[in-house]
Amino acid sequence: MSSGPKAQPKTKTIHVKALARVEGEGALFLKTDGDRVVDVKLNIYEPPRFFEAFLRGRSYREVPDITARICGICPVAYQMSSCHALEEAFGLEVAEPYRALRRLLYCGEWIESHVLHMFMLHLPDFLGYDSAISMAADHQDLVTQALQYKKAGNDIVKMIGGREVHPINVRVGGFYRLPTRREFAPVLERLKRIRDFAVEACRFVAKLDFPDLDVDYEFVALRHHTDYPFNEGNLVSNKGLDAPIAEFSRHFQEQHVEHSNALHAVRLNGRGDYLVGPLARINLNFDRLPEMVREVAKEIGFIVPCRNNFMSIIARGLESLYAVEHAIEILEDYEQPDQPGLDVVPCAGVGHGCTEAPRGILYHTYETDPEGLIVSADIVPPTAQNQRRIEMDLTEFAPSLLNKPEAEMTLRLEQLIRNYDPCISCATHFLKLNWEKTP
Amino acid sequence: MTPRVRIIGCGTFGNGDDQVGLEVAKRIRAVREDWDVVLDTGGGSNALDWAEGADLLVLVDACHAGNGLDLGQMLRIDYIRHPDVLEQCPFLSSHAMSIATGLKLLATLDRLPEHVEVYGVGARAFDPLKPFSPPVIAAVPELADRIIENVNLFLDSSPCTNSA
């Protein structure tokens, strides 16, 4: 970290060179003038551009496995969005029992991703530790149970996806192989063992000390007519959006910005930034949660709409609890289907898929030729959609920190970025943050 | 009492040399079907499972070649005696939590096995869907043999065992 002259600064630029506990690599530049933030640039490096080009000319069969490689923490989301898009292109509807099994797989990913972020990446901020390891020294039972909680998610993904990271058992039309009820039994047992802790985790995070933040976000998420959204639904917002996912490009657009390799997604017609992810999802779909989860939310005092994104950790806790309950429900009713998936007849077409990755909506669209080879692909990941909103949050939140010591200000800004659980890439954990101060 | 040995091959299938820990573990399992050998793609967040009931924990993962470590060459670290060495090693982590973090968590939670050995294999190609570097894949059988040999030495040096 570097700072300007030691005289009372008027203008500042912060350069924090390593923000840990985010997924991927990038840099943040923040410049302030007096009590105003005059410049914020979140510079990140996203791989999906490469993957879109890489997909051209490949068979539809390869797409779920190739796109899963985009991210090590949310590969299921990429598989689900790609499968749904290609199934639409081929006019194939995948209903029960495969629909429930896809939701089960997503439950595993949400548990894995949310619990990792809540306890290993985000919680140390709130409790005043520099890492999960230093936090573990004082909270051994909590961290031990959190690891077991995450493992319950790993087990689901491993059992139905074939392995914990970059699962290989998903295909257009369903799965390659489905486990027997007996094979699922240990997964179900672990989920039942973790159930009480899933509730306790919600109670624990609800008691944290949350910085003040009240932002009039445009929340965007999927909304399904009966279920809490994973794989289906319309695109909705709290500001009037209600559109089928096929109209994604009529409402959202990716734009190049000079300071980042990643594209910024914005709402069209001058609507600008918006927020996707657990806070948006729960605000827009609270009534789709089962009563048990809503009761826990009520008990811990979580009220929607919630406009403080620091409380996204509570949303993650409640969504994780939902995932545990929903997975148990699916597994208790599970009967192995006769076939692991539907037959697929490829054709020329265009399809759209949008599903709820842990960090928010993940949109895919593909054009295929008559043999099912990919003619074109477009992928809009959630972090690209939140990128501008992160910069806006920093702009709005930073002035309240200007009288704080630089180290504390930096920590709070990093914490704010971690509210979004940004999945910058799955390869390394590194974000450079720069704060420039000019007298 | 028979010491319990667990061998964990870490990595990401399909990501070039990042698979080497998995390949070595597969090779060990093929040679010693009676041993507890796990192919782990979940990274350090599975550390509690790694340690559960193990007296000797063996981890194999890719690490960046360089600084004297050639492609396919293996570095052996006695983690209990030299935990800091692991932090200085440029281990690749395309996992959500690295094995170094997983081991540090185990230490913090007082759950480290009595013996922990980490084998880092010099590697270079980590991108998704990339093939192995030829020297890395060529080294797999020898690396597996050396680990088997080292585990056997450990078992032989313990009072009453010859199995993992």
Coordinates of C-alpha atoms in Angstrom, one line a residue:
Chain A
M1 CA 0.0 0.0 0.0
S2 CA 1.3 3.5 -0.7
S3 CA 0.1 6.9 0.3
G4 CA 0.7 10.5 -0.6
P5 CA 2.6 13.2 1.4
K6 CA 2.2 13.2 5.2
A7 CA 0.6 16.7 5.3
Q8 CA -3.1 16.7 5.8
P9 CA -4.3 15.3 2.5
K10 CA -7.1 16.7 0.5
T11 CA -7.0 14.3 -2.4
K12 CA -6.0 10.7 -1.9
T13 CA -5.4 7.7 -4.1
I14 CA -5.4 4.3 -2.5
H15 CA -3.3 1.4 -4.0
V16 CA -4.0 -1.7 -2.0
K17 CA -1.9 -4.3 -3.7
A18 CA -3.4 -7.6 -2.5
L19 CA -7.0 -8.1 -1.5
A20 CA -7.2 -11.7 -0.3
R21 CA -10.2 -13.8 0.1
V22 CA -11.7 -13.2 -3.3
E23 CA -11.8 -15.7 -6.2
G24 CA -9.4 -14.6 -8.9
E25 CA -7.2 -11.7 -9.8
G26 CA -7.7 -8.0 -10.4
A27 CA -7.0 -4.6 -9.1
L28 CA -8.9 -1.7 -7.6
F29 CA -8.0 2.0 -7.9
L30 CA -9.7 4.5 -5.7
K31 CA -9.1 8.3 -5.8
T32 CA -10.7 10.7 -3.4
D33 CA -10.8 14.5 -3.2
G34 CA -11.8 15.8 0.2
D35 CA -14.9 13.9 1.1
R36 CA -15.7 12.9 -2.5
V37 CA -14.7 9.8 -4.3
V38 CA -13.6 11.1 -7.7
D39 CA -12.5 7.9 -9.4
V40 CA -13.0 4.2 -8.8
K41 CA -11.8 1.5 -11.2
L42 CA -12.2 -2.2 -10.5
N43 CA -9.9 -3.9 -13.0
I44 CA -10.5 -7.6 -13.3
Y45 CA -9.5 -10.4 -15.7
E46 CA -12.3 -12.7 -16.8
P47 CA -11.8 -15.9 -18.9
P48 CA -15.2 -16.3 -20.5
R49 CA -14.2 -14.3 -23.7
F50 CA -11.7 -17.0 -24.4
F51 CA -14.1 -19.7 -23.8
E52 CA -16.8 -18.3 -26.1
A53 CA -14.4 -18.4 -29.0
F54 CA -13.1 -21.8 -27.9
L55 CA -16.7 -23.2 -28.1
R56 CA -17.2 -22.3 -31.8
G57 CA -17.2 -25.5 -33.9
R58 CA -17.4 -27.8 -30.9
S59 CA -20.2 -30.3 -30.5
Y60 CA -23.1 -29.5 -28.2
R61 CA -22.0 -32.6 -26.2
E62 CA -18.8 -30.9 -25.1
V63 CA -20.3 -27.6 -24.0
P64 CA -21.3 -28.5 -20.4
D65 CA -17.9 -29.9 -19.7
I66 CA -16.0 -27.1 -21.4
T67 CA -18.0 -24.3 -19.8
A68 CA -17.6 -25.9 -16.4
R69 CA -13.9 -25.2 -16.7
I70 CA -14.6 -21.4 -16.6
C71 CA -15.0 -21.6 -12.8
G72 CA -13.7 -23.9 -10.1
I73 CA -16.2 -22.7 -7.6
C74 CA -19.4 -22.6 -9.6
P75 CA -19.0 -25.1 -12.5
V76 CA -22.5 -26.4 -12.0
A77 CA -24.0 -23.1 -12.8
Y78 CA -22.1 -23.1 -16.2
Q79 CA -23.3 -26.6 -16.9
M80 CA -26.9 -25.8 -16.0
S81 CA -27.0 -22.6 -18.1
S82 CA -25.4 -24.3 -21.1
C83 CA -27.7 -27.3 -20.9
H84 CA -30.8 -25.3 -20.7
A85 CA -29.7 -23.0 -23.6
L86 CA -28.9 -26.0 -25.8
E87 CA -32.1 -27.8 -24.9
E88 CA -34.1 -24.8 -25.9
A89 CA -32.2 -24.6 -29.2
F90 CA -33.1 -28.3 -29.8
G91 CA -36.7 -27.9 -28.6
L92 CA -36.1 -30.4 -25.8
E93 CA -37.9 -30.0 -22.5
V94 CA -36.3 -31.7 -19.5
A95 CA -38.9 -32.2 -16.8
E96 CA -39.0 -34.5 -13.7
P97 CA -37.3 -36.5 -12.5
Y98 CA -34.2 -34.8 -14.1
R99 CA -35.4 -31.4 -13.1
A100 CA -35.3 -32.3 -9.4
L101 CA -31.8 -33.9 -9.8
R102 CA -30.5 -30.7 -11.4
R103 CA -31.9 -28.7 -8.5
L104 CA -30.2 -31.2 -6.2
L105 CA -26.9 -30.6 -7.9
Y106 CA -27.3 -26.9 -7.6
C107 CA -28.1 -27.3 -3.9
G108 CA -24.6 -28.9 -3.6
E109 CA -23.0 -26.0 -5.4
W110 CA -24.8 -23.3 -3.4
I111 CA -23.8 -25.1 -0.1
E112 CA -20.1 -25.4 -1.2
S113 CA -19.8 -21.9 -2.5
H114 CA -21.9 -20.0 0.1
V115 CA -20.4 -21.8 3.1
L116 CA -16.9 -21.3 1.9
H117 CA -17.5 -17.6 1.4
M118 CA -19.4 -17.1 4.6
F119 CA -17.0 -18.8 6.9
M120 CA -13.6 -18.7 5.2
L121 CA -13.7 -15.5 3.2
H122 CA -16.2 -13.1 4.6
L123 CA -16.7 -13.9 8.3
P124 CA -13.1 -12.9 9.2
D125 CA -13.9 -9.4 8.2
F126 CA -16.7 -9.1 10.6
L127 CA -14.9 -10.8 13.5
G128 CA -11.7 -8.8 13.0
Y129 CA -9.4 -11.5 11.7
D130 CA -7.0 -11.3 8.8
S131 CA -7.9 -14.9 7.6
A132 CA -10.0 -17.9 8.3
I133 CA -6.9 -19.5 9.9
S134 CA -6.4 -16.9 12.5
M135 CA -10.2 -16.9 13.1
A136 CA -10.1 -20.7 13.5
A137 CA -7.7 -20.4 16.5
D138 CA -10.5 -18.7 18.5
H139 CA -13.5 -20.4 16.9
Q140 CA -12.4 -24.0 16.5
D141 CA -15.9 -25.5 16.8
L142 CA -17.4 -23.0 14.4
V143 CA -14.8 -23.5 11.7
T144 CA -14.8 -27.3 12.1
Q145 CA -18.6 -27.4 11.7
A146 CA -18.4 -25.0 8.8
L147 CA -16.0 -27.3 7.0
Q148 CA -18.3 -30.2 7.6
Y149 CA -21.2 -28.1 6.3
K150 CA -19.3 -27.3 3.1
K151 CA -18.4 -31.0 2.8
A152 CA -22.1 -31.8 2.7
G153 CA -22.3 -29.7 -0.5
N154 CA -19.1 -31.3 -1.9
D155 CA -20.7 -34.7 -1.3
I156 CA -23.8 -33.8 -3.3
V157 CA -21.8 -32.5 -6.2
K158 CA -19.5 -35.5 -6.1
M159 CA -22.3 -38.0 -6.0
I160 CA -24.4 -36.7 -8.8
G161 CA -21.8 -34.7 -10.7
G162 CA -19.1 -37.4 -10.6
R163 CA -16.6 -35.3 -8.7
E164 CA -16.4 -32.3 -6.4
V165 CA -14.9 -29.8 -8.9
H166 CA -15.7 -29.6 -12.6
P167 CA -18.3 -32.3 -12.5
I168 CA -18.5 -34.6 -15.5
N169 CA -21.8 -36.3 -15.2
V170 CA -24.0 -33.5 -16.7
R171 CA -25.2 -33.7 -20.3
V172 CA -27.7 -32.0 -22.5
G173 CA -30.9 -33.9 -21.8
G174 CA -30.0 -35.0 -18.2
F175 CA -27.1 -37.0 -16.9
Y176 CA -24.8 -39.8 -18.0
R177 CA -25.4 -42.0 -15.0
L178 CA -27.5 -41.6 -11.9
P179 CA -26.7 -43.0 -8.5
T180 CA -28.8 -45.6 -6.8
R181 CA -30.8 -44.7 -3.7
R182 CA -28.3 -46.6 -1.7
E183 CA -25.4 -44.6 -3.1
F184 CA -27.2 -41.5 -2.1
A185 CA -27.8 -42.7 1.5
P186 CA -24.5 -41.3 3.1
V187 CA -25.1 -38.0 1.4
L188 CA -28.5 -37.8 2.9
E189 CA -27.2 -38.8 6.3
R190 CA -24.5 -36.0 6.2
L191 CA -27.1 -33.5 5.2
K192 CA -29.3 -34.5 8.1
R193 CA -26.4 -34.2 10.5
I194 CA -25.6 -30.7 9.3
R195 CA -29.2 -29.4 9.5
D196 CA -29.0 -28.0 13.0
F197 CA -25.8 -26.2 12.3
A198 CA -27.2 -24.7 9.1
V199 CA -29.8 -23.0 11.3
E200 CA -27.2 -22.1 13.9
A201 CA -25.1 -20.5 11.2
C202 CA -28.0 -18.2 10.3
R203 CA -28.4 -17.2 13.9
F204 CA -24.6 -16.6 14.2
V205 CA -24.2 -14.4 11.1
A206 CA -27.3 -12.4 12.0
K207 CA -25.7 -11.2 15.2
L208 CA -22.7 -9.7 13.4
D209 CA -22.0 -5.9 13.5
F210 CA -23.0 -4.6 10.1
P211 CA -21.7 -1.3 8.7
D212 CA -24.4 1.1 7.7
L213 CA -25.2 0.9 4.0
D214 CA -28.6 1.7 2.5
V215 CA -28.6 1.6 -1.3
D216 CA -31.5 1.9 -3.7
Y217 CA -30.3 -1.1 -5.7
E218 CA -32.1 -2.5 -8.7
F219 CA -32.1 -6.1 -7.7
V220 CA -32.3 -8.6 -10.6
A221 CA -32.9 -12.3 -10.3
L222 CA -34.9 -15.2 -11.7
R223 CA -38.4 -15.8 -10.4
H224 CA -40.1 -19.1 -10.8
H225 CA -43.9 -19.5 -10.4
T226 CA -43.6 -21.9 -7.5
D227 CA -40.0 -22.5 -6.5
Y228 CA -37.0 -20.6 -5.2
P229 CA -35.1 -20.1 -8.4
F230 CA -32.3 -22.3 -9.6
N231 CA -32.7 -23.1 -13.3
E232 CA -35.9 -21.5 -14.5
G233 CA -38.0 -18.4 -14.3
N234 CA -38.4 -15.0 -15.7
L235 CA -35.9 -12.2 -15.3
V236 CA -37.4 -9.8 -12.7
S237 CA -36.3 -6.8 -10.8
N238 CA -37.7 -4.6 -8.0
K239 CA -38.0 -1.8 -10.6
G240 CA -40.4 -3.3 -13.0
L241 CA -38.4 -5.8 -15.1
D242 CA -40.4 -9.0 -15.8
A243 CA -39.2 -10.7 -19.0
P244 CA -38.4 -14.1 -20.3
I245 CA -34.8 -15.0 -20.4
A246 CA -34.8 -15.0 -24.2
E247 CA -35.1 -11.2 -23.9
F248 CA -32.0 -10.9 -21.9
S249 CA -30.2 -8.9 -24.6
R250 CA -33.1 -6.5 -24.9
H251 CA -32.7 -5.5 -21.2
F252 CA -29.0 -5.9 -20.5
Q253 CA -25.9 -5.1 -22.5
E254 CA -22.2 -5.8 -21.9
Q255 CA -19.9 -2.9 -22.4
H256 CA -16.1 -2.5 -22.7
V257 CA -14.5 -0.3 -20.2
E258 CA -10.9 1.0 -20.6
H259 CA -9.6 -0.1 -17.2
S260 CA -10.7 -3.8 -17.3
N261 CA -10.5 -6.8 -19.5
A262 CA -13.9 -7.9 -18.2
L263 CA -17.0 -6.5 -19.7
H264 CA -19.4 -4.5 -17.6
A265 CA -23.0 -5.5 -17.9
V266 CA -25.6 -2.7 -17.6
R267 CA -29.3 -2.3 -17.9
L268 CA -30.3 -0.8 -21.2
N269 CA -32.2 2.4 -21.7
G270 CA -30.1 4.4 -19.3
R271 CA -30.9 2.2 -16.3
G272 CA -27.3 1.6 -15.6
D273 CA -26.0 -0.7 -12.8
Y274 CA -27.9 -3.4 -11.1
L275 CA -27.2 -6.1 -8.4
V276 CA -27.4 -9.8 -8.8
G277 CA -26.7 -12.5 -6.2
P278 CA -28.1 -13.8 -3.0
L279 CA -29.4 -10.5 -1.7
A280 CA -31.2 -9.8 -4.9
R281 CA -32.5 -13.3 -5.1
I282 CA -33.8 -13.4 -1.6
N283 CA -35.4 -10.0 -1.8
L284 CA -37.2 -10.9 -5.0
N285 CA -38.1 -14.5 -4.0
F286 CA -38.6 -14.5 -0.2
D287 CA -42.1 -15.8 -0.6
R288 CA -40.7 -18.8 -2.5
L289 CA -38.7 -20.0 0.4
P290 CA -40.3 -22.8 2.5
E291 CA -42.0 -21.8 5.7
M292 CA -39.2 -23.3 7.8
V293 CA -36.6 -21.0 6.3
R294 CA -38.9 -18.0 6.4
E295 CA -39.4 -18.7 10.1
V296 CA -35.7 -18.8 10.7
A297 CA -35.4 -15.4 8.9
K298 CA -38.1 -14.0 11.1
E299 CA -36.5 -15.3 14.2
I300 CA -33.1 -13.7 13.3
G301 CA -34.7 -10.4 12.3
F302 CA -33.9 -10.6 8.6
I303 CA -36.5 -8.5 6.9
V304 CA -37.0 -8.0 3.1
P305 CA -36.4 -5.8 1.3
C306 CA -32.9 -5.6 2.7
R307 CA -30.8 -2.9 1.0
N308 CA -27.5 -3.4 3.0
N309 CA -25.3 -5.6 1.0
F310 CA -23.1 -6.3 4.0
M311 CA -26.0 -8.4 5.1
S312 CA -25.6 -10.6 2.0
I313 CA -23.8 -13.0 4.4
I314 CA -27.2 -13.6 6.1
A315 CA -28.8 -14.1 2.7
R316 CA -26.1 -16.7 2.0
G317 CA -26.8 -18.4 5.3
L318 CA -30.6 -18.6 4.6
E319 CA -30.0 -19.8 1.0
S320 CA -27.6 -22.5 2.3
L321 CA -30.2 -23.6 4.8
Y322 CA -32.7 -23.7 2.0
A323 CA -30.3 -25.8 -0.1
V324 CA -29.9 -28.3 2.8
E325 CA -33.6 -28.6 3.3
H326 CA -34.4 -28.9 -0.4
A327 CA -31.7 -31.4 -1.0
I328 CA -33.0 -33.6 1.9
E329 CA -36.5 -33.3 0.4
I330 CA -35.3 -34.4 -3.0
L331 CA -33.2 -37.2 -1.7
E332 CA -35.9 -38.6 0.5
D333 CA -38.2 -38.8 -2.5
Y334 CA -35.5 -40.1 -4.8
E335 CA -36.2 -43.1 -7.0
Q336 CA -33.6 -44.0 -9.6
P337 CA -35.1 -43.3 -13.1
D338 CA -35.0 -46.0 -15.7
Q339 CA -32.8 -43.7 -18.0
P340 CA -30.3 -41.2 -16.8
G341 CA -31.5 -38.6 -19.3
L342 CA -33.5 -37.9 -22.4
D343 CA -32.4 -38.7 -26.0
V344 CA -31.2 -35.6 -27.8
V345 CA -31.7 -34.9 -31.5
P346 CA -29.6 -31.9 -32.4
C347 CA -30.7 -29.3 -34.9
A348 CA -30.0 -25.8 -36.1
G349 CA -31.4 -23.3 -33.6
V350 CA -30.8 -20.6 -31.0
G351 CA -31.3 -21.2 -27.3
H352 CA -31.0 -19.2 -24.1
G353 CA -30.2 -20.4 -20.6
C354 CA -30.1 -18.4 -17.4
T355 CA -29.7 -20.0 -14.0
E356 CA -28.9 -18.7 -10.6
A357 CA -25.2 -19.3 -9.9
P358 CA -24.3 -18.7 -6.2
R359 CA -23.2 -15.1 -7.2
G360 CA -26.3 -14.4 -9.3
I361 CA -27.7 -14.9 -12.7
L362 CA -25.5 -16.6 -15.3
Y363 CA -26.7 -16.1 -18.9
H364 CA -25.8 -18.3 -21.9
T365 CA -27.0 -18.2 -25.4
Y366 CA -25.9 -20.5 -28.3
E367 CA -26.5 -20.8 -32.0
T368 CA -26.1 -24.3 -33.3
D369 CA -25.9 -25.8 -36.8
P370 CA -27.9 -28.8 -38.0
E371 CA -25.4 -31.2 -36.5
G372 CA -25.4 -29.5 -33.1
L373 CA -22.0 -27.8 -33.6
I374 CA -21.7 -24.4 -31.9
V375 CA -21.9 -21.5 -34.4
S376 CA -21.8 -18.8 -31.7
A377 CA -21.8 -18.5 -28.0
D378 CA -22.3 -15.7 -25.5
I379 CA -21.8 -16.0 -21.8
V380 CA -22.6 -13.3 -19.2
P381 CA -21.3 -14.2 -15.8
P382 CA -22.7 -12.7 -12.6
T383 CA -19.5 -11.0 -11.5
A384 CA -19.4 -9.0 -14.8
Q385 CA -22.9 -7.9 -14.0
N386 CA -22.0 -6.8 -10.5
Q387 CA -18.8 -5.2 -11.5
R388 CA -20.2 -1.7 -12.1
R389 CA -22.4 -2.0 -9.0
I390 CA -19.3 -2.8 -6.9
E391 CA -17.7 0.4 -8.1
M392 CA -20.9 2.3 -7.3
D393 CA -20.9 0.9 -3.8
L394 CA -17.3 1.9 -3.3
T395 CA -18.1 5.4 -4.5
E396 CA -21.1 5.7 -2.1
F397 CA -19.4 4.0 0.9
A398 CA -15.9 5.3 0.8
P399 CA -16.8 8.9 2.0
S400 CA -18.0 7.5 5.3
L401 CA -14.5 6.1 5.8
L402 CA -12.3 9.0 5.0
N403 CA -11.7 9.9 8.6
K404 CA -10.6 6.4 9.4
P405 CA -7.0 5.3 9.5
E406 CA -5.9 4.1 6.1
A407 CA -5.6 0.5 7.2
E408 CA -9.1 0.4 8.5
M409 CA -10.5 2.1 5.4
T410 CA -8.8 -0.4 3.2
L411 CA -10.1 -3.3 5.2
R412 CA -13.7 -1.9 5.0
L413 CA -13.4 -1.4 1.3
E414 CA -12.1 -4.9 0.8
Q415 CA -15.0 -6.2 3.0
L416 CA -17.4 -4.3 0.8
I417 CA -16.0 -6.0 -2.3
R418 CA -16.3 -9.3 -0.6
N419 CA -20.0 -8.6 0.0
Y420 CA -20.3 -9.6 -3.7
D421 CA -18.2 -12.8 -3.3
P422 CA -16.6 -11.8 -6.7
C423 CA -15.6 -14.8 -8.7
I424 CA -12.9 -13.0 -10.7
S425 CA -11.4 -16.2 -11.9
C426 CA -10.9 -19.6 -10.4
A427 CA -7.1 -19.7 -10.8
T428 CA -5.7 -17.5 -8.1
H429 CA -6.8 -15.4 -5.2
F430 CA -5.3 -11.9 -5.9
L431 CA -6.7 -8.5 -6.2
K432 CA -4.6 -5.3 -6.2
L433 CA -6.3 -2.4 -4.5
N434 CA -4.9 1.1 -5.1
W435 CA -5.8 4.3 -3.2
E436 CA -4.3 7.5 -4.4
K437 CA -4.1 10.5 -2.2
T438 CA -3.0 13.9 -3.6
P439 CA -2.5 16.9 -1.4
Chain B
M1 CA -1.0 -50.8 16.6
T2 CA -0.9 -50.5 12.9
P3 CA -0.3 -47.0 11.7
R4 CA -3.0 -45.8 9.4
V5 CA -1.7 -44.2 6.2
R6 CA -3.8 -42.0 3.8
I7 CA -2.5 -40.9 0.5
I8 CA -4.3 -37.9 -1.1
G9 CA -3.7 -37.0 -4.8
C10 CA -4.8 -33.4 -5.3
G11 CA -5.5 -31.5 -8.5
T12 CA -7.9 -30.7 -11.2
F13 CA -8.7 -33.2 -13.9
G14 CA -8.2 -31.9 -17.4
N15 CA -6.1 -28.9 -16.3
G16 CA -2.7 -30.0 -17.8
D17 CA 0.0 -30.6 -15.2
D18 CA -2.4 -29.7 -12.4
Q19 CA -3.6 -33.3 -12.7
V20 CA -0.3 -34.8 -11.7
G21 CA -1.2 -35.4 -8.1
L22 CA -4.2 -37.3 -9.2
E23 CA -2.2 -39.3 -11.7
V24 CA 0.4 -40.3 -9.1
A25 CA -2.3 -41.3 -6.7
K26 CA -4.0 -43.4 -9.4
R27 CA -0.7 -45.1 -10.1
I28 CA -0.2 -45.8 -6.4
R29 CA -3.7 -47.2 -6.0
A30 CA -3.1 -49.5 -9.0
V31 CA 0.0 -50.9 -7.4
R32 CA -1.2 -51.0 -3.8
E33 CA -4.9 -51.7 -4.0
D34 CA -5.0 -52.4 -0.2
W35 CA -3.9 -48.8 0.6
D36 CA -6.1 -45.9 1.4
V37 CA -5.6 -43.7 -1.6
V38 CA -8.0 -40.8 -2.4
L39 CA -8.2 -38.6 -5.5
D40 CA -9.2 -35.2 -4.2
T41 CA -10.4 -32.4 -6.5
G42 CA -11.9 -30.4 -3.7
G43 CA -8.8 -28.9 -2.2
G44 CA -8.1 -27.8 1.3
S45 CA -11.7 -27.6 2.3
N46 CA -11.6 -31.4 2.6
A47 CA -8.8 -31.3 5.1
L48 CA -10.9 -32.7 7.9
D49 CA -11.6 -35.8 5.9
W50 CA -7.9 -36.1 4.9
A51 CA -6.9 -36.2 8.5
E52 CA -9.6 -38.3 10.1
G53 CA -8.0 -41.3 11.6
A54 CA -4.7 -41.0 9.8
D55 CA -1.3 -41.4 11.4
L56 CA 0.6 -40.6 8.3
L57 CA -1.0 -38.2 5.8
V58 CA 0.6 -38.0 2.3
L59 CA -0.4 -35.3 -0.1
V60 CA 0.7 -35.0 -3.7
D61 CA 0.1 -31.9 -5.7
A62 CA 1.5 -29.9 -8.6
C63 CA 3.7 -26.9 -7.8
H64 CA 5.3 -24.4 -10.2
A65 CA 8.6 -25.5 -11.6
G66 CA 11.5 -23.2 -11.2
N67 CA 14.1 -22.2 -8.6
G68 CA 15.8 -25.5 -8.9
L69 CA 12.7 -27.6 -9.2
D70 CA 12.5 -29.1 -12.7
L71 CA 9.5 -30.3 -14.6
G72 CA 8.5 -33.7 -13.2
Q73 CA 10.9 -33.4 -10.3
M74 CA 9.5 -34.1 -6.9
L75 CA 9.9 -32.1 -3.7
R76 CA 9.3 -33.8 -0.4
I77 CA 8.3 -31.8 2.6
D78 CA 8.0 -33.0 6.2
Y79 CA 5.2 -30.7 7.1
I80 CA 5.3 -31.4 10.8
R81 CA 8.9 -30.4 11.1
H82 CA 8.9 -27.7 8.4
P83 CA 5.4 -26.2 8.0
D84 CA 6.8 -22.9 6.8
V85 CA 8.4 -24.5 3.8
L86 CA 5.0 -25.1 2.3
E87 CA 4.1 -21.4 2.5
Q88 CA 7.2 -20.5 0.5
C89 CA 6.4 -23.1 -2.2
P90 CA 4.6 -21.8 -5.3
F91 CA 2.0 -24.5 -5.1
L92 CA -0.7 -24.1 -7.7
S93 CA -4.2 -23.6 -6.4
S94 CA -7.0 -23.6 -8.8
H95 CA -9.0 -25.0 -5.9
A96 CA -11.1 -22.8 -3.7
M97 CA -8.8 -23.5 -0.8
S98 CA -5.2 -24.7 -1.3
I99 CA -3.7 -27.6 0.5
A100 CA -1.4 -25.3 2.4
T101 CA -4.5 -23.5 3.8
G102 CA -6.1 -26.8 4.5
L103 CA -3.1 -28.0 6.5
K104 CA -2.8 -24.8 8.4
L105 CA -6.5 -25.1 9.3
L106 CA -5.9 -28.6 10.5
A107 CA -2.9 -27.4 12.7
T108 CA -5.0 -24.6 14.1
L109 CA -7.9 -27.0 14.9
D110 CA -5.4 -29.4 16.5
R111 CA -6.3 -32.1 14.0
L112 CA -3.1 -32.6 12.2
P113 CA -2.0 -36.3 12.0
E114 CA 1.3 -37.1 13.7
H115 CA 3.1 -37.4 10.4
V116 CA 2.3 -35.3 7.3
E117 CA 4.3 -35.4 4.1
V118 CA 3.7 -33.2 1.1
Y119 CA 5.1 -34.0 -2.3
G120 CA 5.2 -31.2 -4.8
V121 CA 5.7 -32.1 -8.4
G122 CA 7.4 -29.5 -10.7
A123 CA 4.8 -28.5 -13.3
R124 CA 4.2 -25.7 -15.8
A125 CA 0.9 -26.1 -17.8
F126 CA -2.1 -25.4 -15.6
D127 CA -4.7 -24.1 -18.1
P128 CA -8.0 -25.8 -18.5
L129 CA -8.3 -28.5 -21.2
K130 CA -4.5 -28.5 -21.7
P131 CA -2.5 -31.7 -21.9
F132 CA 0.3 -32.7 -19.6
S133 CA 3.8 -31.4 -20.2
P134 CA 5.6 -34.5 -21.5
P135 CA 8.3 -34.6 -18.8
V136 CA 5.6 -34.4 -16.1
I137 CA 3.5 -37.3 -17.3
A138 CA 6.6 -39.3 -18.0
A139 CA 7.7 -39.0 -14.4
V140 CA 4.5 -40.3 -12.9
P141 CA 5.4 -44.0 -12.5
E142 CA 8.7 -43.1 -10.9
L143 CA 7.2 -40.6 -8.6
A144 CA 4.6 -43.1 -7.5
D145 CA 7.3 -45.7 -6.9
R146 CA 9.2 -43.3 -4.7
I147 CA 6.2 -42.5 -2.6
I148 CA 5.4 -46.2 -2.2
E149 CA 9.0 -46.8 -1.1
N150 CA 8.9 -44.0 1.4
V151 CA 5.6 -45.1 2.8
N152 CA 6.9 -48.7 3.1
L153 CA 10.0 -47.3 5.0
F154 CA 7.6 -45.5 7.3
L155 CA 5.6 -48.7 7.9
D156 CA 8.7 -50.8 8.4
S157 CA 10.0 -48.5 11.0
S158 CA 6.9 -48.7 13.0
P159 CA 6.5 -51.6 15.5
C160 CA 4.0 -54.0 14.1
T161 CA 2.8 -53.5 10.6
N162 CA 3.3 -54.0 7.0
S163 CA 0.1 -52.5 5.5
A164 CA -1.4 -49.1 5.1

